[in-house]
Coordinates of N, CA, C and O in Angstrom, one line a residue:
X45 N 15.0 -8.3 15.2 CA 14.3 -8.2 13.0 C 12.5 -8.6 13.8 O 11.5 -9.9 14.4
X46 N 12.2 -7.0 13.6 CA 10.5 -7.1 12.8 C 9.5 -8.0 12.4 O 10.5 -7.9 11.4
X47 N 8.9 -8.7 12.0 CA 8.5 -8.8 11.4 C 7.0 -8.4 10.4 O 7.1 -7.3 11.3
X48 N 7.1 -9.0 8.7 CA 6.9 -8.6 8.4 C 5.5 -9.2 6.9 O 6.7 -9.8 6.5
X49 N 4.9 -8.9 7.1 CA 3.3 -9.6 6.6 C 3.3 -9.0 4.9 O 3.0 -8.1 5.5
X50 N 3.8 -9.3 3.4 CA 3.1 -9.2 2.9 C 2.2 -10.2 1.5 O 2.6 -11.3 2.1
X51 N 0.5 -9.6 1.3 CA -0.1 -10.0 0.4 C -0.2 -9.6 -1.0 O -0.7 -8.2 -0.4
X52 N -0.5 -10.2 -1.8 CA -0.8 -9.3 -2.9 C -2.6 -10.8 -2.6 O -2.0 -11.1 -3.1
X53 N -3.9 -10.3 -2.6 CA -4.5 -10.4 -3.1 C -5.9 -10.8 -4.2 O -6.1 -9.9 -4.3
X54 N -6.8 -11.8 -4.7 CA -8.3 -11.3 -5.6 C -9.4 -10.9 -4.9 O -10.1 -10.7 -4.7
X55 N -8.9 -11.3 -3.0 CA -10.1 -11.7 -2.2 C -10.9 -10.6 -1.8 O -9.1 -9.5 -1.8
X56 N -11.0 -9.9 -1.4 CA -11.3 -9.2 -0.4 C -10.2 -9.1 0.5 O -9.9 -9.9 1.6
X57 N -10.1 -7.8 0.4 CA -9.3 -7.2 2.1 C -10.1 -7.0 3.6 O -10.8 -6.3 3.8
X58 N -9.0 -7.8 4.7 CA -10.1 -7.9 5.5 C -8.7 -6.5 6.6 O -7.6 -6.9 7.2
X59 N -9.2 -5.9 7.1 CA -8.2 -4.9 8.2 C -7.9 -6.0 9.4 O -6.9 -5.5 10.0
X60 N -8.9 -7.3 10.4 CA -8.7 -7.3 10.8 C -7.9 -7.9 10.8 O -6.9 -8.3 11.7
X61 N -7.1 -9.0 9.6 CA -6.9 -9.6 9.3 C -5.5 -9.2 9.9 O -4.4 -9.5 9.9
X62 N -5.0 -8.0 9.3 CA -3.7 -7.3 9.1 C -2.9 -6.3 10.6 O -2.7 -6.7 11.0
X63 N -4.1 -6.3 11.1 CA -3.9 -6.0 12.7 C -4.0 -7.1 12.9 O -3.0 -6.9 14.0
X64 N -4.1 -8.1 13.1 CA -4.0 -9.7 14.1 C -2.6 -10.1 13.7 O -1.4 -10.3 14.6
X65 N -2.5 -9.8 12.8 CA -0.4 -9.5 12.3 C 0.5 -9.0 12.6 O 1.4 -9.4 13.1
X66 N 0.0 -8.0 12.9 CA 1.1 -6.4 13.9 C 1.1 -6.8 15.2 O 1.4 -5.8 15.8
X67 N 0.0 -7.3 16.2 CA -0.4 -7.3 17.4 C 0.6 -8.0 18.1 O 1.2 -9.0 17.6
X68 N 1.4 -6.6 18.9 CA 3.0 -8.0 19.6 C 2.3 -7.6 21.2 O 1.4 -6.1 21.5
X69 N 2.4 -7.8 22.6 CA 2.0 -7.6 23.4 C 2.9 -5.9 23.9 O 2.1 -5.2 24.9
X70 N 4.3 -5.6 23.0 CA 4.8 -4.4 23.3 C 4.4 -3.0 22.0 O 5.0 -1.8 22.4
X71 N 3.2 -3.1 21.8 CA 3.1 -2.7 20.8 C 1.8 -1.4 21.7 O 0.9 -2.2 22.0
X72 N 2.0 0.2 21.6 CA 1.4 0.9 22.1 C 1.2 1.6 20.8 O -0.1 1.9 21.9
X73 N 1.4 1.4 19.9 CA -0.1 2.2 19.3 C -0.4 1.2 18.2 O 1.3 0.4 17.6
X74 N -0.3 1.0 17.3 CA -1.3 -0.1 15.8 C -2.0 1.3 14.6 O -2.9 1.7 15.0
X75 N -0.9 1.7 14.0 CA -1.4 2.8 13.2 C -1.8 2.2 11.9 O -1.2 0.6 10.8
X76 N -2.7 2.0 11.4 CA -4.1 1.4 10.3 C -3.4 2.1 8.9 O -5.0 3.5 9.4
X77 N -4.1 1.6 8.2 CA -4.2 2.5 7.4 C -5.2 2.1 5.8 O -4.5 1.0 5.4
X78 N -6.4 2.6 5.6 CA -7.1 1.0 4.4 C -7.3 2.5 3.0 O -7.9 3.5 3.6
X79 N -6.0 2.4 2.3 CA -7.3 2.4 1.2 C -7.8 2.2 -0.1 O -8.0 1.3 -0.1
X80 N -8.5 3.1 -0.3 CA -10.5 2.8 -1.1 C -10.4 3.0 -1.9 O -9.9 4.1 -2.4
X81 N -11.1 2.5 -3.5 CA -11.9 3.3 -4.6 C -13.1 4.5 -4.3 O -13.5 3.5 -3.6
X82 N -12.2 5.7 -4.4 CA -13.3 6.1 -4.1 C -14.5 6.7 -5.3 O -13.2 6.4 -6.4
X83 N -15.7 7.1 -5.2 CA -16.4 7.7 -6.5 C -15.5 8.5 -7.1 O -15.2 9.6 -6.3
X84 N -15.8 8.5 -8.4 CA -15.4 9.9 -8.7 C -15.6 10.1 -10.1 O -16.4 8.6 -10.6
X85 N -16.0 11.1 -10.6 CA -16.9 10.8 -12.3 C -15.2 11.9 -12.8 O -14.9 13.2 -12.7
X86 N -15.5 10.7 -14.9 CA -14.7 11.7 -15.1 C -15.1 12.5 -16.2 O -16.5 12.1 -16.5
X87 N -14.8 14.4 -16.7 CA -15.8 14.6 -17.4 C -16.3 13.8 -18.5 O -17.3 14.4 -18.9
X88 N -15.1 13.6 -19.2 CA -15.8 13.1 -20.3 C -15.9 11.5 -20.3 O -16.7 10.7 -21.0
X89 N -15.2 10.8 -19.1 CA -15.3 8.9 -18.7 C -16.5 8.4 -19.0 O -17.1 7.9 -18.1
X90 N -17.3 9.8 -17.6 CA -18.7 9.6 -17.0 C -17.7 9.2 -15.6 O -16.9 9.1 -15.0
X91 N -18.3 8.4 -15.1 CA -18.3 8.2 -13.4 C -17.8 6.6 -13.4 O -17.6 5.6 -14.3
X92 N -17.4 6.7 -12.5 CA -15.6 5.8 -11.7 C -17.0 4.5 -11.8 O -17.6 4.4 -11.1
X93 N -16.7 3.2 -12.5 CA -17.1 1.6 -11.9 C -16.7 1.2 -11.2 O -17.0 0.2 -10.2
X94 N -15.2 0.8 -11.2 CA -14.3 0.2 -10.4 C -12.7 -0.2 -11.0 O -12.7 0.6 -11.8
X95 N -11.9 0.4 -10.3 CA -10.9 -0.3 -10.6 C -10.2 -2.1 -10.6 O -10.5 -2.9 -9.9
X96 N -9.7 -2.2 -11.9 CA -8.2 -2.9 -11.8 C -7.1 -3.2 -11.8 O -6.5 -3.4 -12.2
X97 N -6.5 -3.8 -10.1 CA -5.1 -3.9 -10.1 C -4.4 -5.1 -10.6 O -5.1 -6.4 -10.5
X98 N -3.4 -4.9 -11.4 CA -2.3 -5.6 -11.7 C -1.4 -5.4 -11.3 O -0.8 -4.4 -10.6
X99 N 0.4 -6.8 -10.6 CA 1.2 -6.2 -10.4 C 2.0 -7.4 -11.3 O 2.1 -8.1 -11.6
X100 N 3.2 -6.7 -10.0 CA 4.8 -8.1 -10.9 C 4.8 -8.7 -9.1 O 5.7 -8.0 -8.6
X101 N 4.3 -9.5 -8.9 CA 4.3 -10.0 -7.8 C 5.3 -10.1 -7.2 O 6.1 -10.1 -6.1
X102 N 6.7 -10.9 -7.6 CA 8.2 -10.8 -7.2 C 8.6 -10.1 -7.3 O 9.0 -9.5 -5.8
X103 N 8.4 -9.2 -8.1 CA 9.5 -7.0 -7.8 C 8.2 -6.5 -6.2 O 9.0 -6.3 -6.1
X104 N 6.7 -6.9 -6.1 CA 6.3 -6.0 -5.4 C 6.5 -6.6 -4.3 O 7.1 -5.9 -3.3
X105 N 6.9 -8.0 -4.1 CA 7.0 -8.7 -2.7 C 8.6 -7.7 -3.0 O 9.1 -7.5 -1.7
X106 N 9.3 -8.3 -3.6 CA 11.0 -7.3 -3.2 C 11.3 -5.8 -2.4 O 11.3 -5.5 -1.5
X107 N 10.7 -5.3 -3.4 CA 10.6 -3.8 -3.0 C 9.9 -3.8 -1.5 O 9.5 -2.7 -1.0
X108 N 8.3 -4.2 -2.1 CA 7.6 -3.5 -0.1 C 9.1 -4.8 0.9 O 8.5 -3.9 1.8
X109 N 9.4 -5.6 0.7 CA 10.0 -6.3 1.8 C 11.9 -5.0 2.1 O 12.3 -4.3 3.1
X110 N 11.9 -4.3 0.7 CA 12.7 -3.1 1.1 C 12.1 -2.1 1.8 O 12.9 -1.2 2.2
X111 N 10.8 -1.5 1.4 CA 10.4 -0.5 2.2 C 10.3 -0.4 3.4 O 10.6 0.2 4.4
X112 N 10.2 -1.9 3.6 CA 9.9 -2.5 5.4 C 11.2 -2.0 6.0 O 11.5 -1.9 7.5
X113 N 12.5 -2.7 5.6 CA 13.8 -2.6 6.2 C 13.8 -1.4 6.6 O 14.5 -1.1 7.5
X114 N 13.9 -0.6 5.3 CA 14.0 0.7 5.5 C 13.4 1.5 6.5 O 13.6 2.7 7.5
X115 N 11.8 1.1 6.5 CA 10.9 1.8 7.6 C 11.4 1.1 9.3 O 11.7 1.9 10.3
X116 N 12.0 0.1 9.6 CA 12.5 -0.5 10.1 C 14.0 -0.1 10.9 O 14.6 0.4 11.8
X117 N 14.9 0.5 9.8 CA 15.5 1.4 10.3 C 15.6 2.4 10.6 O 16.7 3.4 11.3
X118 N 14.4 2.7 10.8 CA 14.2 4.6 10.8 C 13.3 4.4 12.7 O 13.9 5.8 13.2
X119 N 12.6 3.1 12.2 CA 11.0 3.2 14.1 C 11.4 2.0 14.5 O 11.6 1.3 13.4
X120 N 10.7 2.2 14.9 CA 10.9 0.9 16.0 C 10.0 0.2 16.0 O 9.1 0.1 16.9
X121 N 9.7 -0.5 14.9 CA 9.2 -1.8 15.1 C 8.8 -2.4 15.1 O 10.1 -3.8 15.2
X122 N 7.9 -3.1 15.6 CA 7.8 -4.6 16.4 C 7.6 -5.9 15.0 O 7.6 -6.3 14.6
X123 N 6.4 -4.7 14.3 CA 5.7 -5.8 12.8 C 5.2 -4.8 11.3 O 4.6 -3.2 12.1
X124 N 4.9 -4.8 10.7 CA 4.0 -4.4 9.5 C 3.5 -5.0 9.2 O 3.7 -6.4 8.8
X125 N 2.3 -5.0 8.4 CA 1.4 -5.4 7.0 C 1.1 -4.8 6.1 O 0.6 -3.9 6.2
X126 N 1.5 -5.6 5.1 CA 1.0 -4.8 3.9 C 0.2 -6.1 2.9 O 0.5 -6.5 2.7
X127 N -1.3 -5.6 2.3 CA -1.6 -6.3 1.6 C -2.5 -5.8 0.5 O -3.2 -4.9 1.4
X128 N -2.9 -6.0 -1.1 CA -2.6 -4.7 -1.1 C -3.9 -6.0 -2.0 O -3.3 -7.2 -2.9
X129 N -4.8 -5.3 -2.5 CA -5.8 -6.1 -3.9 C -5.1 -6.5 -5.3 O -4.5 -5.9 -5.7
X130 N -5.5 -7.7 -5.8 CA -5.1 -7.6 -6.6 C -6.4 -7.8 -8.0 O -7.7 -8.3 -7.5
X131 N -6.8 -6.9 -9.4 CA -7.8 -7.5 -10.1 C -9.3 -6.4 -9.0 O -8.7 -5.7 -8.7
X132 N -10.0 -7.1 -10.0 CA -11.0 -5.7 -9.8 C -11.8 -5.8 -8.3 O -11.8 -6.0 -7.5
X133 N -12.0 -4.0 -7.6 CA -12.3 -3.0 -6.6 C -12.7 -2.5 -7.1 O -13.0 -1.7 -7.0
X134 N -14.6 -3.0 -6.3 CA -15.5 -1.9 -6.4 C -15.2 -0.1 -5.4 O -14.4 -0.4 -4.2
X135 N -15.9 0.7 -6.1 CA -16.7 1.7 -5.5 C -16.7 1.2 -4.1 O -17.1 0.5 -4.0
X136 N -16.1 2.1 -3.1 CA -15.8 2.5 -1.7 C -14.9 0.9 -1.0 O -15.0 0.8 -0.2
X137 N -14.6 -0.7 -1.7 CA -13.8 -1.7 -1.3 C -13.1 -1.0 -1.1 O -11.1 -0.1 -1.9
X138 N -11.9 -1.9 0.0 CA -10.3 -1.8 0.1 C -9.1 -1.8 -0.8 O -9.3 -3.0 -1.0
X139 N -8.6 -1.7 -1.3 CA -7.5 -2.3 -2.5 C -6.5 -2.3 -1.3 O -5.6 -3.1 -2.4
X140 N -6.2 -1.8 -0.6 CA -4.9 -1.9 0.2 C -5.0 -1.3 2.0 O -5.6 -0.9 2.2
X141 N -4.4 -2.4 2.6 CA -4.2 -2.5 3.5 C -3.1 -2.5 4.8 O -1.6 -3.5 3.9
X142 N -2.5 -1.7 5.1 CA -1.8 -1.6 5.7 C -1.1 -1.4 7.1 O -2.2 -0.3 8.1
X143 N -1.2 -2.4 8.4 CA -1.0 -1.7 9.5 C 0.6 -1.6 9.7 O 1.5 -2.3 10.0
X144 N 0.9 -1.2 10.5 CA 2.4 -0.8 11.1 C 2.2 -0.7 13.1 O 1.7 -0.2 13.9
X145 N 3.2 -1.3 13.8 CA 2.9 -1.9 15.2 C 4.3 -1.1 15.5 O 5.8 -1.9 15.0
X146 N 4.3 -0.4 16.9 CA 5.4 0.1 17.5 C 5.0 0.5 19.3 O 4.0 0.9 18.7
X147 N 6.7 0.2 19.6 CA 6.4 0.9 20.9 C 5.3 2.2 21.2 O 4.9 2.1 22.2
X148 N 5.4 3.5 20.3 CA 4.6 4.7 20.5 C 4.2 4.9 19.1 O 3.7 4.6 18.1
X149 N 2.4 5.4 19.4 CA 1.3 5.7 18.7 C 2.6 6.2 17.6 O 2.0 6.3 16.6
X150 N 3.0 7.6 17.9 CA 3.4 8.7 16.9 C 4.1 7.9 15.5 O 4.7 8.2 14.8
X151 N 5.2 6.7 16.2 CA 5.9 6.8 15.5 C 5.3 4.9 14.1 O 5.5 4.8 12.9
X152 N 4.0 4.6 14.6 CA 3.2 4.2 13.9 C 2.7 4.9 13.0 O 2.1 4.5 11.7
X153 N 1.9 6.3 13.2 CA 1.5 6.7 12.0 C 2.4 7.3 11.8 O 2.3 7.1 10.2
X154 N 3.3 7.5 11.1 CA 5.1 7.8 10.5 C 5.7 7.3 10.1 O 5.2 6.8 8.7
X155 N 5.5 5.0 10.1 CA 6.1 4.5 8.8 C 4.4 4.2 8.8 O 5.7 4.3 7.6
X156 N 4.1 3.9 9.8 CA 3.1 3.5 8.5 C 2.7 4.9 7.0 O 2.3 3.9 6.0
X157 N 2.4 5.4 7.5 CA 2.7 6.6 6.4 C 3.6 6.4 5.1 O 3.8 6.8 3.9
X158 N 4.7 6.6 6.0 CA 6.2 6.3 4.9 C 5.9 5.3 4.2 O 5.9 4.9 2.7
X159 N 5.6 4.2 4.6 CA 4.6 2.5 3.5 C 4.2 2.9 2.8 O 4.7 2.7 1.7
X160 N 2.9 3.9 3.0 CA 1.9 3.8 1.4 C 2.9 4.8 0.8 O 2.2 4.6 -0.7
X161 N 3.1 6.4 1.3 CA 4.0 7.2 -0.1 C 5.2 6.4 -1.2 O 4.8 7.0 -1.5
X162 N 5.5 5.3 -0.1 CA 6.4 4.8 -0.5 C 6.1 3.6 -1.6 O 6.8 3.7 -3.0
X163 N 5.5 2.8 -1.7 CA 4.9 1.7 -1.7 C 4.2 2.4 -2.9 O 4.4 1.8 -4.5
X164 N 3.5 2.9 -3.3 CA 2.1 4.4 -3.9 C 3.9 4.6 -5.0 O 3.7 5.0 -6.5
X165 N 5.1 5.0 -4.7 CA 5.7 5.3 -5.8 C 6.9 4.3 -6.5 O 7.7 4.5 -7.1
X166 N 6.8 3.3 -5.6 CA 7.8 2.7 -6.6 C 7.6 1.0 -6.0 O 8.5 0.3 -6.8
X167 N 6.2 0.4 -5.8 CA 6.0 -1.3 -6.2 C 5.6 -1.0 -7.4 O 4.5 -0.2 -7.3
X168 N 6.0 -1.9 -8.0 CA 4.9 -2.4 -9.2 C 4.2 -2.7 -9.5 O 3.3 -4.3 -9.4
X169 N 2.7 -1.9 -9.1 CA 1.4 -2.1 -8.7 C 1.0 -1.0 -10.1 O 1.2 0.4 -9.7
X170 N -0.1 -1.5 -10.9 CA -1.2 -0.6 -12.0 C -2.1 -1.1 -12.1 O -2.8 -2.5 -11.2
X171 N -3.4 0.0 -12.0 CA -4.4 -0.4 -12.2 C -5.2 0.2 -13.3 O -4.2 1.2 -13.7
X172 N -6.3 -0.1 -13.6 CA -7.0 0.0 -15.1 C -8.0 0.6 -14.0 O -9.0 0.3 -13.3
X173 N -8.8 2.0 -15.0 CA -9.4 2.5 -14.0 C -10.8 2.9 -15.4 O -10.4 3.2 -16.5
X174 N -11.9 1.6 -14.5 CA -13.0 1.4 -15.1 C -13.8 2.6 -15.1 O -14.4 2.3 -13.9
X175 N -14.4 3.5 -16.7 CA -15.4 4.4 -16.2 C -16.1 3.8 -17.2 O -16.1 3.1 -17.5
X176 N -18.4 4.7 -17.1 CA -18.9 4.0 -17.3 C -18.3 3.9 -19.9 O -19.6 3.5 -20.2
X177 N -18.3 5.0 -19.7 CA -18.1 5.7 -21.1 C -16.1 4.7 -21.7 O -16.1 5.1 -23.0
X178 N -15.5 4.7 -20.6 CA -13.9 4.1 -21.4 C -13.8 4.3 -19.9 O -13.5 3.2 -19.2
X179 N -12.2 3.0 -20.3 CA -11.2 2.9 -19.5 C -10.0 3.6 -19.2 O -9.1 3.2 -20.6
X180 N -9.3 4.0 -18.5 CA -8.1 3.9 -18.9 C -6.1 3.2 -17.3 O -6.8 3.2 -17.0
X181 N -5.4 2.7 -18.1 CA -4.8 3.2 -16.6 C -3.8 3.7 -15.9 O -3.5 4.6 -17.4
X182 N -4.2 3.2 -15.0 CA -2.6 4.5 -14.4 C -1.3 4.2 -13.3 O -1.6 3.0 -13.3
X183 N -0.7 3.7 -13.2 CA 0.4 3.6 -12.7 C 0.7 4.1 -11.5 O 0.3 5.1 -10.8
X184 N 0.7 2.6 -10.1 CA 0.5 2.9 -8.6 C 2.1 3.9 -8.6 O 2.8 4.6 -6.7
X185 N 2.7 3.1 -9.8 CA 3.7 3.2 -9.0 C 5.1 3.6 -10.3 O 4.7 3.8 -11.3
X186 N 6.2 4.4 -10.1 CA 7.1 4.2 -10.7 C 8.6 3.2 -10.9 O 9.5 4.0 -10.3
X187 N 8.0 2.4 -10.6 CA 9.7 1.2 -10.0 C 10.8 1.5 -10.3 O 11.5 1.6 -10.2
X188 N 10.8 1.8 -11.2 CA 12.8 2.2 -12.5 C 13.5 3.7 -11.0 O 14.5 4.0 -11.3
X189 N 12.1 4.5 -10.1 CA 13.1 5.5 -9.3 C 13.0 5.9 -8.2 O 12.4 4.3 -7.4
X190 N 14.1 5.4 -7.7 CA 14.7 5.7 -6.0 C 13.6 6.3 -5.5 O 13.8 7.8 -5.7
X191 N 13.1 5.8 -4.3 CA 12.3 6.2 -3.4 C 13.5 7.5 -2.8 O 14.5 7.2 -2.2
X192 N 12.4 8.6 -1.5 CA 13.6 9.3 -1.4 C 13.3 9.3 0.2 O 13.0 8.2 0.6
X193 N 14.7 9.7 0.2 CA 15.1 9.1 1.6 C 13.7 9.9 2.6 O 13.6 11.1 2.1
X194 N 13.4 9.5 3.6 CA 12.2 10.1 4.7 C 12.9 11.0 5.1 O 14.4 11.4 5.2
X195 N 12.6 12.3 5.3 CA 13.2 12.8 6.7 C 12.9 13.1 7.6 O 13.1 12.1 8.1
X196 N 14.3 14.1 8.2 CA 15.0 13.4 9.3 C 15.5 11.4 9.5 O 16.0 10.9 10.5
X197 N 15.7 11.3 8.6 CA 16.8 10.0 8.2 C 17.9 10.3 8.7 O 19.1 11.4 7.7
X198 N 18.8 9.7 9.2 CA 20.3 9.7 9.3 C 20.5 9.2 8.5 O 20.3 9.0 7.0
X199 N 22.6 10.4 8.4 CA 23.4 10.4 6.9 C 23.8 8.5 7.4 O 24.2 7.8 7.6
X200 N 23.5 8.5 5.6 CA 24.7 7.1 5.5 C 25.4 6.9 5.6 O 26.3 7.8 5.0

């Protein structure tokens, strides 16, 4: 069974830590996704100052494990790491790092994309957007909905 590393932390994320967690001698490809807080301006709320992430940790860990198991059933994963930031994240700073190691690059890219897309759709993580004039909550996920079956998945 491939290795899976998951963390939620208020500390700044280190992409090198995620790469180190998945590095394996048989990995021909390691795909890395780094999600950062982007600068944007809302027409009435003003410029974004930072995001503030919150999670239901036990459910987030359970759901990310389920996503990892689904990805491992589809691609030849050697290891994967998902590290998500909690608390305030300034513009330009990483809020999530996903690293995936597979024997070949195409599988690493595909599995990494699947993990971020499904995480955003299903894992109980929420963000509060803090703008110059106000703040608002945005769901990162809809944990009560089932994730879509990835394309080309073998029939159940």
